[in-house]
GROMACS .gro file of N, CA and C in nm:
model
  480
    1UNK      N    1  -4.377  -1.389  17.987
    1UNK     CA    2  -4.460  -1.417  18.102
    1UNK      C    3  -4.599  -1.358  18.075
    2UNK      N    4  -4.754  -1.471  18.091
    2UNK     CA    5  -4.849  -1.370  18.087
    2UNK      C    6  -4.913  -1.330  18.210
    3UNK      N    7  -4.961  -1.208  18.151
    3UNK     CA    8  -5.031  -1.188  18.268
    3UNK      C    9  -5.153  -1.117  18.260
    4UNK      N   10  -5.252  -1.154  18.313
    4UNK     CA   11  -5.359  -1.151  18.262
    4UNK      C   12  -5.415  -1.035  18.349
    5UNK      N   13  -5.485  -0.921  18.264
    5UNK     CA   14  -5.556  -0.758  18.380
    5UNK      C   15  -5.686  -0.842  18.451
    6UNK      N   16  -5.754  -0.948  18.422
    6UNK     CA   17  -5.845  -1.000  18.482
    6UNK      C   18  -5.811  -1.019  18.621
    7UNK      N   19  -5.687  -1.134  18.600
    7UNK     CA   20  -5.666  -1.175  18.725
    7UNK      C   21  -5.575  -1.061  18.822
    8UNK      N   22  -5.524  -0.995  18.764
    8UNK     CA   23  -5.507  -0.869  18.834
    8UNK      C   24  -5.551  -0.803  18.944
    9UNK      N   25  -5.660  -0.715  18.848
    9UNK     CA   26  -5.744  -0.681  18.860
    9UNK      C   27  -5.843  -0.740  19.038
   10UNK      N   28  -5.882  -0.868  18.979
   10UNK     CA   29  -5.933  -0.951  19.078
   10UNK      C   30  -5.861  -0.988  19.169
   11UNK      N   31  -5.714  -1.016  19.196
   11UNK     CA   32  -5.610  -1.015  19.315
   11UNK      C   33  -5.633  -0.879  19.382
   12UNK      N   34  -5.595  -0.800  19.320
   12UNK     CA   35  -5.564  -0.663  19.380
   12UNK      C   36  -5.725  -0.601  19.455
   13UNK      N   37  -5.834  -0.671  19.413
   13UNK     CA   38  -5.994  -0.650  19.464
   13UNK      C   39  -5.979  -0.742  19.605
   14UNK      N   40  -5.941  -0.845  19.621
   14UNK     CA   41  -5.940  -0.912  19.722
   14UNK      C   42  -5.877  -0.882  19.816
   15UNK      N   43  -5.736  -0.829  19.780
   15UNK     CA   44  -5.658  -0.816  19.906
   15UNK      C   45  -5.711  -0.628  19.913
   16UNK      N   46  -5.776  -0.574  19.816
   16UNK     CA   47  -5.834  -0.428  19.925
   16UNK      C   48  -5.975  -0.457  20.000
   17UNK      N   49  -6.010  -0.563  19.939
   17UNK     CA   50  -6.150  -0.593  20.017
   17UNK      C   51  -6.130  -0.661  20.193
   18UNK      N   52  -5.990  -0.695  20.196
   18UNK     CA   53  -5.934  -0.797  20.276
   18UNK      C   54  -5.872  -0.639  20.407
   19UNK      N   55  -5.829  -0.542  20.335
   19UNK     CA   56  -5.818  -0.449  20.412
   19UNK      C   57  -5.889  -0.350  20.466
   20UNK      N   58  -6.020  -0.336  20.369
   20UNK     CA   59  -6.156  -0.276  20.408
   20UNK      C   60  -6.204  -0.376  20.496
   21UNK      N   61  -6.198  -0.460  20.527
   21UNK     CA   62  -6.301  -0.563  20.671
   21UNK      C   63  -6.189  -0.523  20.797
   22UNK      N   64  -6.040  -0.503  20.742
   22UNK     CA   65  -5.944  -0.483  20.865
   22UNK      C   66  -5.978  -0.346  20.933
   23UNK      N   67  -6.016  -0.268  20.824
   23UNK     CA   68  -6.044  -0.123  20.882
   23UNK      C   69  -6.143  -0.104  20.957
   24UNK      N   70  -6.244  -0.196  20.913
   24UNK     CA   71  -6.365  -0.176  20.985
   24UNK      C   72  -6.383  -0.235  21.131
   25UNK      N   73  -6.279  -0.370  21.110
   25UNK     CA   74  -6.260  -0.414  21.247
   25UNK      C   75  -6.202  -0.373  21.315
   26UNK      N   76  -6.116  -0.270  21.267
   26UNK     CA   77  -6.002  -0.215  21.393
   26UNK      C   78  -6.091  -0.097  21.475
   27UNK      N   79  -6.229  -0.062  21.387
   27UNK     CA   80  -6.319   0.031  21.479
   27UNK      C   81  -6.414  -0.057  21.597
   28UNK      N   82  -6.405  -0.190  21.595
   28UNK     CA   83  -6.453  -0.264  21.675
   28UNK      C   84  -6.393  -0.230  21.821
   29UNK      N   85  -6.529  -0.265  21.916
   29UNK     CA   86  -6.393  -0.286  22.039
   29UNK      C   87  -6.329  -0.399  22.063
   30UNK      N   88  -6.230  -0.433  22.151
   30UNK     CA   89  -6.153  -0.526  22.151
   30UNK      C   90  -6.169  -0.618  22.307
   31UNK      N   91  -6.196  -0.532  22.401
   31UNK     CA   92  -6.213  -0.586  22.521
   31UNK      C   93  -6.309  -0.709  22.541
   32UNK      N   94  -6.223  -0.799  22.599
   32UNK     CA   95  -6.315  -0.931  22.604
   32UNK      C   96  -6.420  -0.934  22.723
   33UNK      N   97  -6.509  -1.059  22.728
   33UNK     CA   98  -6.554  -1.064  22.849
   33UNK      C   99  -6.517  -1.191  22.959
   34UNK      N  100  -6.562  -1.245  22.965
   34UNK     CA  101  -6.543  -1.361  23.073
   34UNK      C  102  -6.465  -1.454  22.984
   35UNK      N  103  -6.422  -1.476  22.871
   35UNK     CA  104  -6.385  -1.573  22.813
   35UNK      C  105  -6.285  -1.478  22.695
   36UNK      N  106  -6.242  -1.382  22.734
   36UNK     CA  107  -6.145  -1.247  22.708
   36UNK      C  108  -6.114  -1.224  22.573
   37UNK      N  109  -6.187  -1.289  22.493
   37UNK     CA  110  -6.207  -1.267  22.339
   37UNK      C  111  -6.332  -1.158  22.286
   38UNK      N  112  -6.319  -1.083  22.278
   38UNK     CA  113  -6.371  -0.916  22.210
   38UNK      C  114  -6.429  -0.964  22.085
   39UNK      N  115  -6.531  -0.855  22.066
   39UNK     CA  116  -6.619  -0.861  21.933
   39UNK      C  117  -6.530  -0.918  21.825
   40UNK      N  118  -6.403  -0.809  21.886
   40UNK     CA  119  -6.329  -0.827  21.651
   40UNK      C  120  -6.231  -0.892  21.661
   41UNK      N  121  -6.255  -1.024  21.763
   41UNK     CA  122  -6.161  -1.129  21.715
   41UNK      C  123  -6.159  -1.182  21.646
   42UNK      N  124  -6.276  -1.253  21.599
   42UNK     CA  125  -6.327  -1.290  21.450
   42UNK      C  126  -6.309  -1.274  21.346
   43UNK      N  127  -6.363  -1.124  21.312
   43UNK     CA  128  -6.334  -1.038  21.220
   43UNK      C  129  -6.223  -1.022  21.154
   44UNK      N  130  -6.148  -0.990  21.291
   44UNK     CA  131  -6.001  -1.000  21.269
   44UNK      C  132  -5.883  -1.108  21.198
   45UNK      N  133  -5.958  -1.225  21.243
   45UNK     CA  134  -5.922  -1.340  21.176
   45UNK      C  135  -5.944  -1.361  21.029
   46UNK      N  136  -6.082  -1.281  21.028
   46UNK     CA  137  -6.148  -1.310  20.839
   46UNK      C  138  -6.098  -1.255  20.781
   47UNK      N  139  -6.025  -1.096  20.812
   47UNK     CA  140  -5.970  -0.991  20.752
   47UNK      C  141  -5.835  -1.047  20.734
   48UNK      N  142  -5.773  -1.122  20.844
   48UNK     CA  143  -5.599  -1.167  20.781
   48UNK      C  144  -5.617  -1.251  20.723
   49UNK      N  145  -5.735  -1.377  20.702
   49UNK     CA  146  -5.767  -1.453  20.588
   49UNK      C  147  -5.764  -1.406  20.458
   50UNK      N  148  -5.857  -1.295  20.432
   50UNK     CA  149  -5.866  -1.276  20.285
   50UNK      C  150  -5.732  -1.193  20.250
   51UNK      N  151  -5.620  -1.116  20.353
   51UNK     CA  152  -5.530  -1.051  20.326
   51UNK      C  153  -5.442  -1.152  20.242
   52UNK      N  154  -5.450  -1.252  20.289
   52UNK     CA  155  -5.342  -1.332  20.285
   52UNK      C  156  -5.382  -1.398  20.139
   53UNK      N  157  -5.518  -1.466  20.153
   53UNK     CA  158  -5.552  -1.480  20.023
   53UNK      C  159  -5.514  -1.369  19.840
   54UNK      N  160  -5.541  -1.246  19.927
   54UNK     CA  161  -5.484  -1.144  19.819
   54UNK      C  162  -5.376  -1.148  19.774
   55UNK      N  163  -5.308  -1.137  19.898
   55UNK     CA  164  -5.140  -1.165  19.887
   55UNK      C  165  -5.089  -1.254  19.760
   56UNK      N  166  -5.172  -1.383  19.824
   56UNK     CA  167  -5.097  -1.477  19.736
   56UNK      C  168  -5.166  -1.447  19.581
   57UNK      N  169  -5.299  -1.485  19.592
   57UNK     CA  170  -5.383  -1.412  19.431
   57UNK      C  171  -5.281  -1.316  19.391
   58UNK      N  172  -5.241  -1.220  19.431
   58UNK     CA  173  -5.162  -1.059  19.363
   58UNK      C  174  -5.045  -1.138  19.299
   59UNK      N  175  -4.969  -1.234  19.406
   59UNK     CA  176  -4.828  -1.325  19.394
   59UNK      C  177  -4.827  -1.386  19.267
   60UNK      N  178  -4.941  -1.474  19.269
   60UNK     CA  179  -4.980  -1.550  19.114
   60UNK      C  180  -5.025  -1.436  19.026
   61UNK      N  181  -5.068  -1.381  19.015
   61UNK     CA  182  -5.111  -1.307  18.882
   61UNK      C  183  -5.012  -1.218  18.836
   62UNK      N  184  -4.892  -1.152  18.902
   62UNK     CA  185  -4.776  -1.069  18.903
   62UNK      C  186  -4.634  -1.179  18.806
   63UNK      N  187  -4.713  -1.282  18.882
   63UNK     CA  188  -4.582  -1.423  18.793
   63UNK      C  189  -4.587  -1.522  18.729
   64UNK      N  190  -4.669  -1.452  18.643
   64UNK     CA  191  -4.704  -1.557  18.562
   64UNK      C  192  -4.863  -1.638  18.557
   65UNK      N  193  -4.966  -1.579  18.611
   65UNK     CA  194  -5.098  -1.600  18.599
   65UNK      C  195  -5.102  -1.732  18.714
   66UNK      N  196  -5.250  -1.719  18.736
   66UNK     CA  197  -5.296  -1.794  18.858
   66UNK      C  198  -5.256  -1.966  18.775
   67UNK      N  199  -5.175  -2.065  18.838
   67UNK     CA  200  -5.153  -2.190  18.844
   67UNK      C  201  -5.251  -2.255  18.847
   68UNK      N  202  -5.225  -2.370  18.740
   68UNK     CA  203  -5.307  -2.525  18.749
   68UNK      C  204  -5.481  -2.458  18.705
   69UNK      N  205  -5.484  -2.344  18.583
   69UNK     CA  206  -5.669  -2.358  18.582
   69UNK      C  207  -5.653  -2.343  18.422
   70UNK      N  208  -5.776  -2.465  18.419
   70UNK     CA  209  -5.839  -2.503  18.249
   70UNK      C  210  -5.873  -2.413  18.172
   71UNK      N  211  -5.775  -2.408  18.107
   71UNK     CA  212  -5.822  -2.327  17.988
   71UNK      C  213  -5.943  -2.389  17.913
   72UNK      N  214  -5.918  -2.470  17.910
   72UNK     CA  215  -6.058  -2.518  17.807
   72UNK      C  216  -6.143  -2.667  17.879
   73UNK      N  217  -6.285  -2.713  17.890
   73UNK     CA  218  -6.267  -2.821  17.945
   73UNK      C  219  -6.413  -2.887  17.885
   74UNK      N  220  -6.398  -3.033  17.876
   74UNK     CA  221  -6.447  -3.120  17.767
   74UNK      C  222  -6.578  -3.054  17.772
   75UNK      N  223  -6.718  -3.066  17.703
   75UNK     CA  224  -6.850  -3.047  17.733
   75UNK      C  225  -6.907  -2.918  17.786
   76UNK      N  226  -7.019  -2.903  17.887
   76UNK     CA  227  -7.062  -2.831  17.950
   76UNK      C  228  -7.017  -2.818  18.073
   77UNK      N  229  -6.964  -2.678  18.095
   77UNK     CA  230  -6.879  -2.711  18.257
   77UNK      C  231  -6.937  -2.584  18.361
   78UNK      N  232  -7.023  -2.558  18.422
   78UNK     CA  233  -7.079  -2.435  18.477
   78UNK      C  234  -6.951  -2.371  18.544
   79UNK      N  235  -6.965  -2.201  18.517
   79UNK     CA  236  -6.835  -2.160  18.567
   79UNK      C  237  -6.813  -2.132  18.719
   80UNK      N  238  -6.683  -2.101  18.740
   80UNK     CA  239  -6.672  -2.131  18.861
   80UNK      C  240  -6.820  -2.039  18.956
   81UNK      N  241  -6.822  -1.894  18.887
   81UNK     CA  242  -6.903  -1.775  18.962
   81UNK      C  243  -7.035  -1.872  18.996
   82UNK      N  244  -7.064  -1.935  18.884
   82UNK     CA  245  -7.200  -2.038  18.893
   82UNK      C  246  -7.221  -2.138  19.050
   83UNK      N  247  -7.097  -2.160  19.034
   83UNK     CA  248  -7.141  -2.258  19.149
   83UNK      C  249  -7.070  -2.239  19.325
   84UNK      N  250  -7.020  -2.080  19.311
   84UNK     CA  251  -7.007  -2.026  19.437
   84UNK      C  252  -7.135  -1.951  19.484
   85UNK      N  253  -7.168  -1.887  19.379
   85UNK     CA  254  -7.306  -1.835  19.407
   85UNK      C  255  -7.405  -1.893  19.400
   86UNK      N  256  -7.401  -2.024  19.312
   86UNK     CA  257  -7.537  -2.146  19.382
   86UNK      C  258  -7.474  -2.211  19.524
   87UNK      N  259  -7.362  -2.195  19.589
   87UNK     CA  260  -7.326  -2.231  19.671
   87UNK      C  261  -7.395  -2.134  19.798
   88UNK      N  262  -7.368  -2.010  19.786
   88UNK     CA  263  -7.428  -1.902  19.841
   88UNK      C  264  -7.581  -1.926  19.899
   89UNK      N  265  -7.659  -1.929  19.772
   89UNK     CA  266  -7.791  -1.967  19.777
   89UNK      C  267  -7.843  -2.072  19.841
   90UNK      N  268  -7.802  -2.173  19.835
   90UNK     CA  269  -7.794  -2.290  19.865
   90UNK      C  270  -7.784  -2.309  20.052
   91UNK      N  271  -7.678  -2.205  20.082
   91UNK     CA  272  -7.709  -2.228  20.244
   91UNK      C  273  -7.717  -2.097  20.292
   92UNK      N  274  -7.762  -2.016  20.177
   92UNK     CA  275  -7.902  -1.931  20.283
   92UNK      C  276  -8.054  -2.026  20.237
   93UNK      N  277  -8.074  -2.120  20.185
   93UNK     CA  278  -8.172  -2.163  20.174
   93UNK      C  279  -8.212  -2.283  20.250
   94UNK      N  280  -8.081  -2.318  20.287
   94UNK     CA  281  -8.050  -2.461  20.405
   94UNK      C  282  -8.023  -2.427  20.557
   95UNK      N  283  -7.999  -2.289  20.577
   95UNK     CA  284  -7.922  -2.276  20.722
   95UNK      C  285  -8.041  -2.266  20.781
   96UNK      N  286  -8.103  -2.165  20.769
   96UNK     CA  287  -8.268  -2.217  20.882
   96UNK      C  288  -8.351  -2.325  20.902
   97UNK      N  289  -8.313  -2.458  20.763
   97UNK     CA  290  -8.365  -2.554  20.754
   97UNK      C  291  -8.311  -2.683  20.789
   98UNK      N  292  -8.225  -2.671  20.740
   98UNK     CA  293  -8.145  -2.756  20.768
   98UNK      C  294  -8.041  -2.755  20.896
   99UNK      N  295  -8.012  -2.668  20.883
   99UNK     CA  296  -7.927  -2.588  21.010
   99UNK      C  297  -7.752  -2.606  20.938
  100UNK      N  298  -7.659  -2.523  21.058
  100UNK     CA  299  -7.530  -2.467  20.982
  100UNK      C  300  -7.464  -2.587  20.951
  101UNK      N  301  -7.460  -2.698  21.004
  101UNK     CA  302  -7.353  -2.760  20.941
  101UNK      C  303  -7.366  -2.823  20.815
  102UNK      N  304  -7.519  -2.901  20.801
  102UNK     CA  305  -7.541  -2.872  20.641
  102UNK      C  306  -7.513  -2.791  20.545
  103UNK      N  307  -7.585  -2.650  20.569
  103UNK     CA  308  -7.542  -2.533  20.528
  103UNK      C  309  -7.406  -2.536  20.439
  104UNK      N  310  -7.302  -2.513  20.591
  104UNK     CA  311  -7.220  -2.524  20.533
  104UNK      C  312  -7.131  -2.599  20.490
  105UNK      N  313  -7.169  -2.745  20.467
  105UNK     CA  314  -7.106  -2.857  20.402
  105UNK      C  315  -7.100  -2.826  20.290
  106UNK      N  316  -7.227  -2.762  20.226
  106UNK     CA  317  -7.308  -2.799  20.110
  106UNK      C  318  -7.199  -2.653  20.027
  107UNK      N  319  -7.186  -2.546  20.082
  107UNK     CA  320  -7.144  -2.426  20.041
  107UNK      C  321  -6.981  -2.451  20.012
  108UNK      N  322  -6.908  -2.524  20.125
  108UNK     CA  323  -6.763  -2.549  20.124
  108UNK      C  324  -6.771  -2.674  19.982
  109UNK      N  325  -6.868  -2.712  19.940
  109UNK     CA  326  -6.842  -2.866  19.866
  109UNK      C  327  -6.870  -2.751  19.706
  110UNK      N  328  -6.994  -2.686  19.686
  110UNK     CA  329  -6.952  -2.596  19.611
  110UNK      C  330  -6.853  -2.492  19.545
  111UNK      N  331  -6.807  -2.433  19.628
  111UNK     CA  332  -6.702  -2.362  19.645
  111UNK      C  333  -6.581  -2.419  19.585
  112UNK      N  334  -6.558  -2.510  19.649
  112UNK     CA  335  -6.451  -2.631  19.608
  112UNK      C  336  -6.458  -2.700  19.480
  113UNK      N  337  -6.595  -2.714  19.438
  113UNK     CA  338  -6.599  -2.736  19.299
  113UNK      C  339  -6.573  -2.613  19.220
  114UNK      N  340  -6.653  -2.518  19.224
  114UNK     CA  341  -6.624  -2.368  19.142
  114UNK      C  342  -6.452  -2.358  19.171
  115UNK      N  343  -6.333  -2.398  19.239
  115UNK     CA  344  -6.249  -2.393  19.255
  115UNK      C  345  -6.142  -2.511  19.187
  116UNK      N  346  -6.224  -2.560  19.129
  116UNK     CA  347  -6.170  -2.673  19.073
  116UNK      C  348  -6.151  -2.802  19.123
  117UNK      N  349  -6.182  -2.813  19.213
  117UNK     CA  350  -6.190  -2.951  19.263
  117UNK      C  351  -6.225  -3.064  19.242
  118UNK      N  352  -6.164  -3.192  19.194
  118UNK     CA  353  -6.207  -3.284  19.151
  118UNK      C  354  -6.240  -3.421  19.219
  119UNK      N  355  -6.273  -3.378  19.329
  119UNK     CA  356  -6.200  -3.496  19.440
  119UNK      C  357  -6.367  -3.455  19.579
  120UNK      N  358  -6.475  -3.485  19.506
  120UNK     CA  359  -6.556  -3.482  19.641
  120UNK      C  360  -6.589  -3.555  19.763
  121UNK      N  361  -6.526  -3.688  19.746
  121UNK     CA  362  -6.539  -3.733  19.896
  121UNK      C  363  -6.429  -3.696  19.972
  122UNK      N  364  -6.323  -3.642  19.902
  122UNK     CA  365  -6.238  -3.529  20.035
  122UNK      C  366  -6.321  -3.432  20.064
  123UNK      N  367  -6.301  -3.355  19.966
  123UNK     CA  368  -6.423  -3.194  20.025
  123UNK      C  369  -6.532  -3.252  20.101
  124UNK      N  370  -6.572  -3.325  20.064
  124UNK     CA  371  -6.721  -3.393  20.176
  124UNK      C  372  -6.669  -3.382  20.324
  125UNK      N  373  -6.517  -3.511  20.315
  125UNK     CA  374  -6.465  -3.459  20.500
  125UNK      C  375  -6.435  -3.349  20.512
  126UNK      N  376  -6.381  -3.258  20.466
  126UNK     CA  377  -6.318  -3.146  20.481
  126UNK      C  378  -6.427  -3.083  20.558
  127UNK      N  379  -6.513  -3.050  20.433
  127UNK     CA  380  -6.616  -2.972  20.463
  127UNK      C  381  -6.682  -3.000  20.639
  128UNK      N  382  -6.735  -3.161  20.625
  128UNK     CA  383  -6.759  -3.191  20.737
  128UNK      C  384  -6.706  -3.154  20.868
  129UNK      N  385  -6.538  -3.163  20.842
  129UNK     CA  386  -6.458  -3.126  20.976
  129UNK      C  387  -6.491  -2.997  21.020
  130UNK      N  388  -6.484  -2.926  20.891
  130UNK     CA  389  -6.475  -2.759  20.892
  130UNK      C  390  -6.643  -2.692  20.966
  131UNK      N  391  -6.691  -2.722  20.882
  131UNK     CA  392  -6.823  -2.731  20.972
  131UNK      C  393  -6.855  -2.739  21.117
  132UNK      N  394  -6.892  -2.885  21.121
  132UNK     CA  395  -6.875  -2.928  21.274
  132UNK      C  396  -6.778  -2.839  21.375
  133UNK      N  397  -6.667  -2.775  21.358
  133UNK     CA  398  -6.595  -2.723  21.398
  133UNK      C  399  -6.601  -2.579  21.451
  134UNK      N  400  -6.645  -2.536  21.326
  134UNK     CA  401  -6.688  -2.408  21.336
  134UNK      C  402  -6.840  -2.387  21.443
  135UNK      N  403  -6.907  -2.493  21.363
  135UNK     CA  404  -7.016  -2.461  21.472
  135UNK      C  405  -7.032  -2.511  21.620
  136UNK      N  406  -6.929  -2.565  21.682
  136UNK     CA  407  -6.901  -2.580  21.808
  136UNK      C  408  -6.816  -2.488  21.859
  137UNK      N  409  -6.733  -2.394  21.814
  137UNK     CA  410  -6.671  -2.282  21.847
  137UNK      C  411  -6.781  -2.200  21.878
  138UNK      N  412  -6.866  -2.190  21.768
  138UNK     CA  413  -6.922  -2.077  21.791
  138UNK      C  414  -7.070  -2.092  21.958
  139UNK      N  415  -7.077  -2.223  21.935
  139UNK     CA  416  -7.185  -2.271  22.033
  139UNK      C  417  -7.160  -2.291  22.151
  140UNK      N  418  -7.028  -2.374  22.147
  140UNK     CA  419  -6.978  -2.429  22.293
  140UNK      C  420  -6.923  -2.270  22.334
  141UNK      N  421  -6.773  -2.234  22.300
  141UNK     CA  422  -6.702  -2.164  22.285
  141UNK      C  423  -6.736  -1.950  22.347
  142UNK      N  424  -6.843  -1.988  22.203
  142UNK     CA  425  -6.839  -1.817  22.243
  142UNK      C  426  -6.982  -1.851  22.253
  143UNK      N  427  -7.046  -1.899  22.301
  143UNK     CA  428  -7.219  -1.937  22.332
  143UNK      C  429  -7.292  -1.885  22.225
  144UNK      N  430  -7.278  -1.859  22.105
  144UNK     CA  431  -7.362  -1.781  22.014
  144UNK      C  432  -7.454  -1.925  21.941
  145UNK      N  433  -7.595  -1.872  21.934
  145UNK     CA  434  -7.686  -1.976  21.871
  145UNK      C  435  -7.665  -2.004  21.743
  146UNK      N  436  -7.613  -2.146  21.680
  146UNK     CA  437  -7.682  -2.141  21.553
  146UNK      C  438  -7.774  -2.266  21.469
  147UNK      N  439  -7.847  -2.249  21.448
  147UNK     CA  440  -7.935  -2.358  21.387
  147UNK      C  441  -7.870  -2.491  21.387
  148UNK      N  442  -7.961  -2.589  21.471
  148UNK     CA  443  -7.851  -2.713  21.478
  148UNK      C  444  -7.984  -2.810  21.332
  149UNK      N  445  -8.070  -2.759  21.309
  149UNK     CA  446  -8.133  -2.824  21.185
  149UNK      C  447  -8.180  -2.973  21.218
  150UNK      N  448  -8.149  -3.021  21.086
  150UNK     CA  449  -8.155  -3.195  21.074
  150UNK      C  450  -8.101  -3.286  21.219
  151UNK      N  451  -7.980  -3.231  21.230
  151UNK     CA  452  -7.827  -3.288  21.299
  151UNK      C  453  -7.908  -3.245  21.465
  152UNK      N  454  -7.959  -3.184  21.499
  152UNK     CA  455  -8.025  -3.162  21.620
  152UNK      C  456  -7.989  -3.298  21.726
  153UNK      N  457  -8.066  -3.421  21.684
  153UNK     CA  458  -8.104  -3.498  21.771
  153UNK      C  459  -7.898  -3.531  21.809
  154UNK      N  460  -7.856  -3.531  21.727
  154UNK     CA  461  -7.709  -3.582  21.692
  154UNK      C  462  -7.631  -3.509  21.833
  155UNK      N  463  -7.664  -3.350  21.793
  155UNK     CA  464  -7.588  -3.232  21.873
  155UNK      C  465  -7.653  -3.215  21.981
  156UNK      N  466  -7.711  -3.295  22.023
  156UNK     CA  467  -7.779  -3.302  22.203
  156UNK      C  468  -7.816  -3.146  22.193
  157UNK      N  469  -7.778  -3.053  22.326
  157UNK     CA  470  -7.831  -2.957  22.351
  157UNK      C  471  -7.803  -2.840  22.249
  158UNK      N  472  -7.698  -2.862  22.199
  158UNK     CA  473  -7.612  -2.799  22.066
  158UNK      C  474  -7.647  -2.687  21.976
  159UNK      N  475  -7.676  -2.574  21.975
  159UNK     CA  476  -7.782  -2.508  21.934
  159UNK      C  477  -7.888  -2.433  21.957
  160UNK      N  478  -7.970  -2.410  21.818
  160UNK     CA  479  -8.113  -2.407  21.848
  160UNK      C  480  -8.184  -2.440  21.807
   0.00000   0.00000   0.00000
């Protein structure tokens, strides 16, 4: 069985990074207001996200190394770090301009490529759903502003 200290290494970083956001949120307060959801509900959510993500990362790398990734691949292929962190860039350079759901179309469609993904007019909906989604939670939902951009005229009052 191999197993690689990289991916290790990098499982075991995620799921303590996944418990350092839990720690920090559990110093949050919790009391809601009119709509009875508290600061570190959120948080809370991101923190059992990446736990879980660790989990499984630790799962694969403990049995036999992370599944289904190219060892080798035809030509020039930018690595994955390349195009999460041009993903990164990309919608801090779009979210004030464009506004979030661009933003983050553009970041989830990256991501997804640096992840291997070969298939972009799924990630395109995905992204889209995920987006749109998120930023009506956060707008309708918990009233918090976020750049409605381009998509403005689209999102009626939606935003800012």
């Amino acid at each position: 069985m191999h197993r690689s200290g990289a991916e290790i290494a990098l499982s075991l970083g995620v799921l303590a990074l996944g418990v350092g956001v839990a720690a920090v949120t559990a110093t949050l307060p919790s009391e809601g207001g009119y709509a009875r959801i508290g600061p570190n509900f959120i948080p809370a959510v991101v923190a059992a996200g990446i736990i879980l993500l660790g989990l499984w990362l630790s799962f694969e790398a403990f049995t036999g190394g992370w599944r289904k990734r190219d060892e080798q691949s035809e030509g020039f292929e930018p690595s994955p770090f390349l195009w999460v962190t041009g993903g990164l860039f990309a919608h801090m350079v779009l979210i004030g301009w464009a506004g979030f759901i661009i933003a983050g179309t553009v970041l989830f469609l990256c991501v997804a490529r640096g992840f291997g993904s070969r298939r972009p007019a799924r990630d395109l909906l995905i992204a889209l759903g995920l987006s749109v989604g998120i930023f009506l939670f956060f707008v309708k939902l918990l009233n918090v502003s976020l750049p409605a951009g381009w998509l403005a005229p689209l999102l009626g009052g939606a935003g800012i």
